[in-house]
Coordinates of C-alpha atoms in Angstrom, one line a residue:
Chain A
M298 CA -63.8 298.6 0.8
F299 CA -60.4 297.0 0.5
N300 CA -57.5 298.5 -1.3
L301 CA -53.6 297.6 -1.7
T302 CA -50.8 299.8 -0.2
K303 CA -47.4 299.5 -1.1
L304 CA -45.2 300.3 2.1
E305 CA -41.6 300.2 3.0
H306 CA -40.4 299.7 6.5
T307 CA -37.0 298.9 8.2
L308 CA -37.2 296.5 10.7
R309 CA -34.5 294.2 12.9
L310 CA -34.5 290.5 13.0
K311 CA -34.4 289.2 16.7
P312 CA -31.4 286.1 16.2
H313 CA -34.1 283.8 17.7
L314 CA -36.2 283.6 14.2
L315 CA -33.1 282.8 12.3
S316 CA -34.1 278.9 12.1
L317 CA -36.9 280.5 10.1
S318 CA -36.4 280.9 6.1
L319 CA -36.0 285.3 5.6
E320 CA -38.8 285.6 4.1
E321 CA -40.8 283.9 7.0
A322 CA -39.3 285.7 9.8
V323 CA -39.9 289.3 7.7
K324 CA -43.5 288.4 7.0
G325 CA -43.9 287.0 10.6
E326 CA -42.5 290.5 11.7
L327 CA -44.6 292.5 9.4
E328 CA -47.4 290.5 10.6
S329 CA -47.1 291.5 14.5
L330 CA -46.4 295.2 13.1
F331 CA -49.0 295.8 11.2
V332 CA -52.3 293.4 11.4
D333 CA -55.1 294.3 12.9
K334 CA -53.7 297.7 13.5
V335 CA -54.8 300.9 12.0
I336 CA -52.0 303.4 10.5
A337 CA -53.4 307.2 10.7
N338 CA -55.2 308.3 7.9
L339 CA -54.5 305.1 5.7
G340 CA -56.8 302.6 7.2
L341 CA -57.2 299.4 9.0
C342 CA -54.8 296.9 8.3
I343 CA -56.3 293.6 7.4
S344 CA -53.4 291.7 5.9
V345 CA -49.9 291.6 4.7
Y346 CA -50.8 290.8 0.9
D347 CA -47.0 289.8 -0.5
I348 CA -43.7 291.4 -0.1
E349 CA -42.1 292.7 -2.7
S350 CA -38.0 293.1 -1.6
I351 CA -36.1 292.8 1.0
D352 CA -32.8 294.3 1.3
G353 CA -29.8 294.6 3.7
G354 CA -29.4 292.3 5.9
F355 CA -26.6 294.9 7.5
I356 CA -25.9 294.7 11.3
F357 CA -24.8 297.8 12.8
A358 CA -22.2 298.5 15.4
N359 CA -23.9 297.3 18.9
E360 CA -26.7 295.4 17.6
G361 CA -27.0 291.7 17.9
A362 CA -29.4 291.9 15.1
P363 CA -30.0 292.4 11.6
T364 CA -31.7 295.3 10.3
Y365 CA -33.7 294.8 6.8
T366 CA -35.5 297.4 4.4
V367 CA -38.8 296.0 3.3
K368 CA -41.3 296.5 0.8
F369 CA -44.5 295.1 0.9
R370 CA -48.0 295.3 0.2
L371 CA -50.8 295.4 2.6
I372 CA -54.6 295.0 2.5
I373 CA -56.5 297.8 3.6
F374 CA -59.5 298.9 5.1
L375 CA -60.4 302.2 4.3
P376 CA -63.8 302.8 2.9
Y377 CA -64.5 306.3 0.3
V378 CA -66.8 308.5 0.9
G379 CA -70.1 307.5 -0.8
E380 CA -69.3 303.9 -0.6
I381 CA -72.5 301.5 0.1
I382 CA -71.4 299.1 2.9
S383 CA -74.1 296.2 4.6
A384 CA -73.1 296.2 8.5
K385 CA -75.6 294.3 11.4
L386 CA -76.8 296.2 14.1
K387 CA -74.2 296.5 17.8
E388 CA -76.1 298.9 19.2
S389 CA -78.8 301.3 19.3
N390 CA -79.6 304.4 21.5
S391 CA -80.9 307.6 21.7
N392 CA -78.1 309.6 19.9
G393 CA -78.6 306.9 17.1
L394 CA -76.9 303.4 15.8
R395 CA -73.5 301.9 15.8
L396 CA -73.0 299.2 13.4
T397 CA -70.0 296.4 13.7
L398 CA -68.4 294.6 10.6
G399 CA -67.0 291.8 12.6
F400 CA -63.8 292.9 12.4
F401 CA -64.9 296.4 12.6
D402 CA -67.1 297.9 15.4
D403 CA -66.9 301.6 14.9
I404 CA -69.3 302.6 12.1
Y405 CA -71.7 305.4 14.3
I406 CA -74.8 306.4 12.4
P407 CA -76.2 309.7 14.2
E408 CA -79.6 311.1 14.5
L409 CA -79.3 313.5 12.2
L410 CA -78.4 311.2 9.5
M411 CA -81.5 308.6 10.1
P412 CA -84.2 308.7 7.5
E413 CA -86.5 311.4 7.3
P414 CA -88.7 311.1 10.2
S415 CA -87.6 308.5 12.3
R416 CA -88.7 308.1 15.9
C417 CA -87.0 306.0 18.5
K418 CA -89.0 304.4 21.0
P419 CA -87.6 302.9 24.6
D420 CA -86.5 299.0 24.0
A421 CA -88.4 296.7 26.5
D422 CA -85.6 294.1 26.6
H423 CA -82.4 296.0 27.0
K424 CA -82.1 298.4 29.7
N425 CA -80.5 301.8 28.0
Q426 CA -81.5 301.0 24.3
V427 CA -84.3 302.1 21.6
I428 CA -85.4 301.1 19.0
W429 CA -85.2 303.4 16.2
A430 CA -88.2 303.5 13.6
W431 CA -89.4 305.1 10.1
F432 CA -92.4 306.5 9.0
F433 CA -93.0 306.5 5.6
N434 CA -96.6 306.6 3.8
D435 CA -98.2 306.1 7.4
E436 CA -96.6 303.2 7.9
E437 CA -93.7 302.1 10.5
Y438 CA -90.7 300.3 9.5
F439 CA -88.4 299.1 12.5
I440 CA -84.6 298.8 12.3
D441 CA -84.3 295.6 15.0
G442 CA -81.0 293.9 15.1
Q443 CA -82.5 290.8 12.7
D444 CA -81.2 291.3 9.1
E445 CA -78.0 294.0 7.9
I446 CA -78.4 297.2 7.6
R447 CA -77.0 299.5 4.1
F448 CA -75.6 302.8 4.9
R449 CA -73.6 305.0 3.1
V450 CA -70.1 306.2 4.0
Q451 CA -70.3 309.9 5.1
N452 CA -67.0 310.4 6.4
V453 CA -63.6 308.3 8.1
K454 CA -61.8 310.2 10.9
F455 CA -59.2 309.5 12.2
P456 CA -59.0 311.2 15.7
E457 CA -55.4 311.8 17.7
I458 CA -54.4 309.6 20.4
P459 CA -55.4 310.9 23.8
K460 CA -52.7 312.3 26.1
E461 CA -55.1 310.7 29.0
Q462 CA -57.6 307.9 29.2
I463 CA -61.2 309.5 28.9
G464 CA -63.4 307.8 30.7
T465 CA -63.4 304.4 30.3
K466 CA -64.7 303.9 26.8
P467 CA -61.4 302.8 24.6
F468 CA -60.1 304.7 22.2
A469 CA -61.1 304.3 18.4
P470 CA -58.4 305.1 16.5
M471 CA -60.8 304.8 13.2
K472 CA -64.6 306.1 13.1
I473 CA -66.8 306.2 10.4
T474 CA -70.1 307.8 9.9
G475 CA -72.7 307.0 8.3
S476 CA -75.8 308.0 6.8
L477 CA -79.2 306.3 5.6
V478 CA -80.7 309.2 4.2
S479 CA -81.9 308.3 0.5
D480 CA -84.2 308.2 -2.1
G481 CA -84.3 304.5 -1.3
G482 CA -82.4 301.2 -0.9
L483 CA -80.6 302.2 2.4
G484 CA -81.4 300.9 6.1
P485 CA -82.3 297.3 6.9
V486 CA -82.4 295.2 3.5
S487 CA -85.4 293.6 4.5
W488 CA -87.5 297.2 4.0
W489 CA -86.2 296.6 0.3
V490 CA -86.3 293.1 -0.3
Chain B
M16 CA -42.3 303.2 8.0
K17 CA -42.8 304.9 4.6
I18 CA -45.9 304.8 2.3
L19 CA -44.6 304.3 -1.1
Q20 CA -48.0 303.8 -2.6
E21 CA -51.0 305.1 -1.0
N22 CA -53.7 303.3 -3.0
A23 CA -51.6 300.7 -5.2
G24 CA -55.2 299.0 -6.1
Q25 CA -58.8 298.3 -5.2
L26 CA -59.8 294.9 -4.2
T27 CA -63.4 293.7 -4.2
N28 CA -64.8 291.7 -1.6
F29 CA -64.7 288.5 -3.5
E30 CA -60.6 289.3 -3.7
V31 CA -59.8 289.7 -0.2
L32 CA -61.9 286.9 0.4
D33 CA -60.2 284.9 -2.1
F34 CA -57.1 285.8 -0.7
L35 CA -58.1 285.1 2.6
K36 CA -59.0 281.1 1.8
S37 CA -55.6 280.8 -0.5
R38 CA -54.1 281.5 2.9
G39 CA -56.0 278.3 4.5
A40 CA -58.8 280.4 6.4
A41 CA -62.1 277.5 6.8
K42 CA -65.3 278.0 8.1
D43 CA -64.1 275.7 10.6
P44 CA -61.9 277.1 13.7
T45 CA -60.3 273.9 13.9
K46 CA -58.8 273.4 10.3
V47 CA -57.5 277.1 10.2
L48 CA -53.9 276.5 9.7
A49 CA -51.5 278.6 12.5
P50 CA -50.9 282.0 9.6
I51 CA -54.2 283.5 9.8
A52 CA -54.5 285.8 13.0
P53 CA -57.7 285.8 15.1
S54 CA -58.6 289.4 13.1
E55 CA -58.2 288.0 10.0
F56 CA -61.0 285.5 10.8
K57 CA -63.3 288.0 11.4
V58 CA -62.9 289.4 8.0
Y59 CA -63.1 285.9 6.4
D60 CA -66.4 285.6 8.4
Y61 CA -67.5 288.7 7.4
L62 CA -66.7 288.4 3.8
V63 CA -68.2 284.8 3.7
Q64 CA -71.4 286.2 4.7
S65 CA -71.5 288.6 2.4
V66 CA -72.4 288.0 -1.8
A67 CA -68.7 287.7 -1.9
K68 CA -68.7 283.8 -1.4
S69 CA -71.0 282.8 -4.2
Q70 CA -68.7 285.1 -7.1
T71 CA -65.7 283.5 -9.0
R72 CA -63.2 285.4 -10.8
E73 CA -64.7 284.7 -14.3
S74 CA -68.1 286.1 -13.2
I75 CA -66.4 289.3 -12.1
A76 CA -64.8 289.7 -15.2
K77 CA -67.5 288.7 -16.8
F78 CA -69.5 291.6 -15.2
V79 CA -67.4 294.3 -16.2
A80 CA -66.6 294.0 -19.4
E81 CA -70.4 293.8 -20.3
C82 CA -70.9 296.8 -17.9
K83 CA -68.9 299.0 -20.0
P84 CA -71.6 300.3 -22.3
Y85 CA -73.2 301.8 -18.7
K86 CA -70.2 304.1 -18.4
L87 CA -70.3 303.7 -14.9
T88 CA -66.9 304.7 -12.6
K89 CA -64.5 302.0 -11.0
S90 CA -66.0 302.8 -7.5
E91 CA -69.6 302.3 -8.6
I92 CA -68.7 299.1 -10.2
A93 CA -66.6 298.0 -6.8
N94 CA -69.7 298.5 -5.2
I95 CA -72.0 296.7 -7.2
I96 CA -70.2 293.6 -7.1
N97 CA -69.9 294.2 -3.2
I98 CA -73.9 294.3 -2.9
R99 CA -75.0 293.0 -5.7
P100 CA -78.2 294.7 -5.9
S101 CA -81.4 292.8 -7.3
S102 CA -83.8 295.6 -8.0
V103 CA -84.1 299.4 -9.2
V104 CA -84.4 300.4 -5.8
E105 CA -81.3 298.8 -4.7
I106 CA -79.0 300.2 -7.3
D107 CA -80.0 303.9 -6.2
P108 CA -78.0 304.8 -3.9
L109 CA -74.8 303.4 -5.2
I110 CA -74.6 305.3 -8.4
E111 CA -74.5 308.7 -8.7
N112 CA -76.7 311.1 -10.7
L113 CA -79.0 307.7 -11.9
D114 CA -81.7 308.9 -14.3
S115 CA -79.8 311.3 -16.0
R116 CA -76.8 309.0 -16.8
L117 CA -78.8 305.9 -16.9
G118 CA -82.5 306.7 -17.3
E119 CA -84.6 303.5 -18.8
S120 CA -81.8 301.1 -19.0
V121 CA -81.2 301.0 -14.9
E122 CA -83.3 297.9 -15.3
D123 CA -81.0 296.6 -18.0
L124 CA -78.2 297.4 -15.5
V125 CA -80.2 295.6 -12.8
Q126 CA -80.8 292.4 -15.1
L127 CA -77.2 292.1 -15.6
V128 CA -76.4 292.2 -12.6
V129 CA -78.9 289.4 -11.3
E130 CA -77.8 287.1 -14.8
V131 CA -74.1 287.4 -14.0
F132 CA -74.0 287.3 -10.4
P133 CA -76.9 284.4 -9.6
P134 CA -78.0 284.9 -5.6
S135 CA -76.5 282.2 -3.2
P136 CA -78.4 279.8 -1.5
D137 CA -78.9 281.7 1.5
E138 CA -80.8 284.9 -0.1
K139 CA -83.2 282.4 -1.5
K140 CA -83.3 281.0 2.7
A141 CA -82.7 277.4 1.1
E142 CA -80.6 274.8 2.9
G143 CA -77.4 274.3 2.7
T144 CA -75.1 276.7 1.1
P145 CA -72.1 275.0 -1.4
E146 CA -68.7 276.7 -1.0
L147 CA -67.4 278.8 -3.5
D148 CA -66.5 276.4 -6.4
E149 CA -62.5 276.3 -5.8
S150 CA -62.1 277.4 -9.7
K151 CA -59.4 280.0 -9.3
G152 CA -58.8 278.4 -12.5
E153 CA -58.1 280.7 -15.4
D154 CA -56.4 284.1 -14.8
T155 CA -58.1 286.3 -16.3
A156 CA -56.2 288.3 -19.2
D157 CA -58.9 291.3 -18.8
G158 CA -57.0 294.0 -17.2
S159 CA -59.6 296.4 -17.0
K160 CA -61.0 295.3 -13.7
A161 CA -62.4 297.6 -10.9
G162 CA -58.9 298.9 -10.3
D163 CA -55.4 297.9 -10.9
I164 CA -55.7 294.2 -10.0
P165 CA -52.1 293.1 -9.5
D166 CA -51.4 289.3 -10.6
E167 CA -53.0 287.0 -8.8
S168 CA -49.8 284.5 -8.3
N169 CA -50.0 281.7 -6.5
F170 CA -48.9 282.2 -2.9
D171 CA -46.1 280.2 -1.4
D172 CA -48.1 278.6 1.5
E173 CA -45.4 278.2 4.4

């Protein structure tokens, strides 16, 4: 799920950070720049792992702040296609399921990638939601929100930033599509344990 | 911003959990030191509820060494370490072409997984989860982990 990525970035350290040691100030800047942000085609940045080198420190003309070129490593969240991940159910509607990892919410399991055959029933408790059930060997297995759901990563998309706001849904810069189709082992953990 | 090396090494969930722990994350929000961002905390929350919390550096190294005869790819090994399947049906989606590559020895592999990674008390539905033993102890010399894991040097806490 996680990997390390080495990056190089040029940043300016504003003078109010002069009281901190160089490494602390640089680390703070990197964290505010990258942590919890999605870098296109790279993944979601979780944390700054370490700083390899800090070069520079020159002050360019017309500026009041030194510029540093920093080489560092970030912990990136980017599941690869085919990986099996355990996540919790966030919502389930007629299009499929939406799962969450706590720090990442945009995991969708579309209807086509549900275990065959599945059917959905309207949920009495929540207005727009449905409960999906899998029919296997004449028995009905429900996908309720009780335990973790294991799915296989089908693909990871980085949609482009739209120029205008589309509706009220916040833009998701990274979307994972998952699948529950398998010979066994995927879906809520309670089905198999 | 320049990307120097896109995938410099795969990390198992345990390693990320270990890293966050050494930065000062903990279960209790009031004891968390400033350096941990709320988003990192959410990652920590997720990992602490997963199987990674009962793993140790030594057990992972041991597993990697002992599963060599099964000829698994790095990503499959990482997957198994992250998910910890305890039965054949759970390990099935993790490995491609399971029957043709492993055949009967799948059960041995599952047995190995259960031996090296004992189930945490949560999974046995018992009370009281002991925190992961802070035995980051020996840096294992076994470089052949799942991915090129860099030296886990001590982090300088601010």
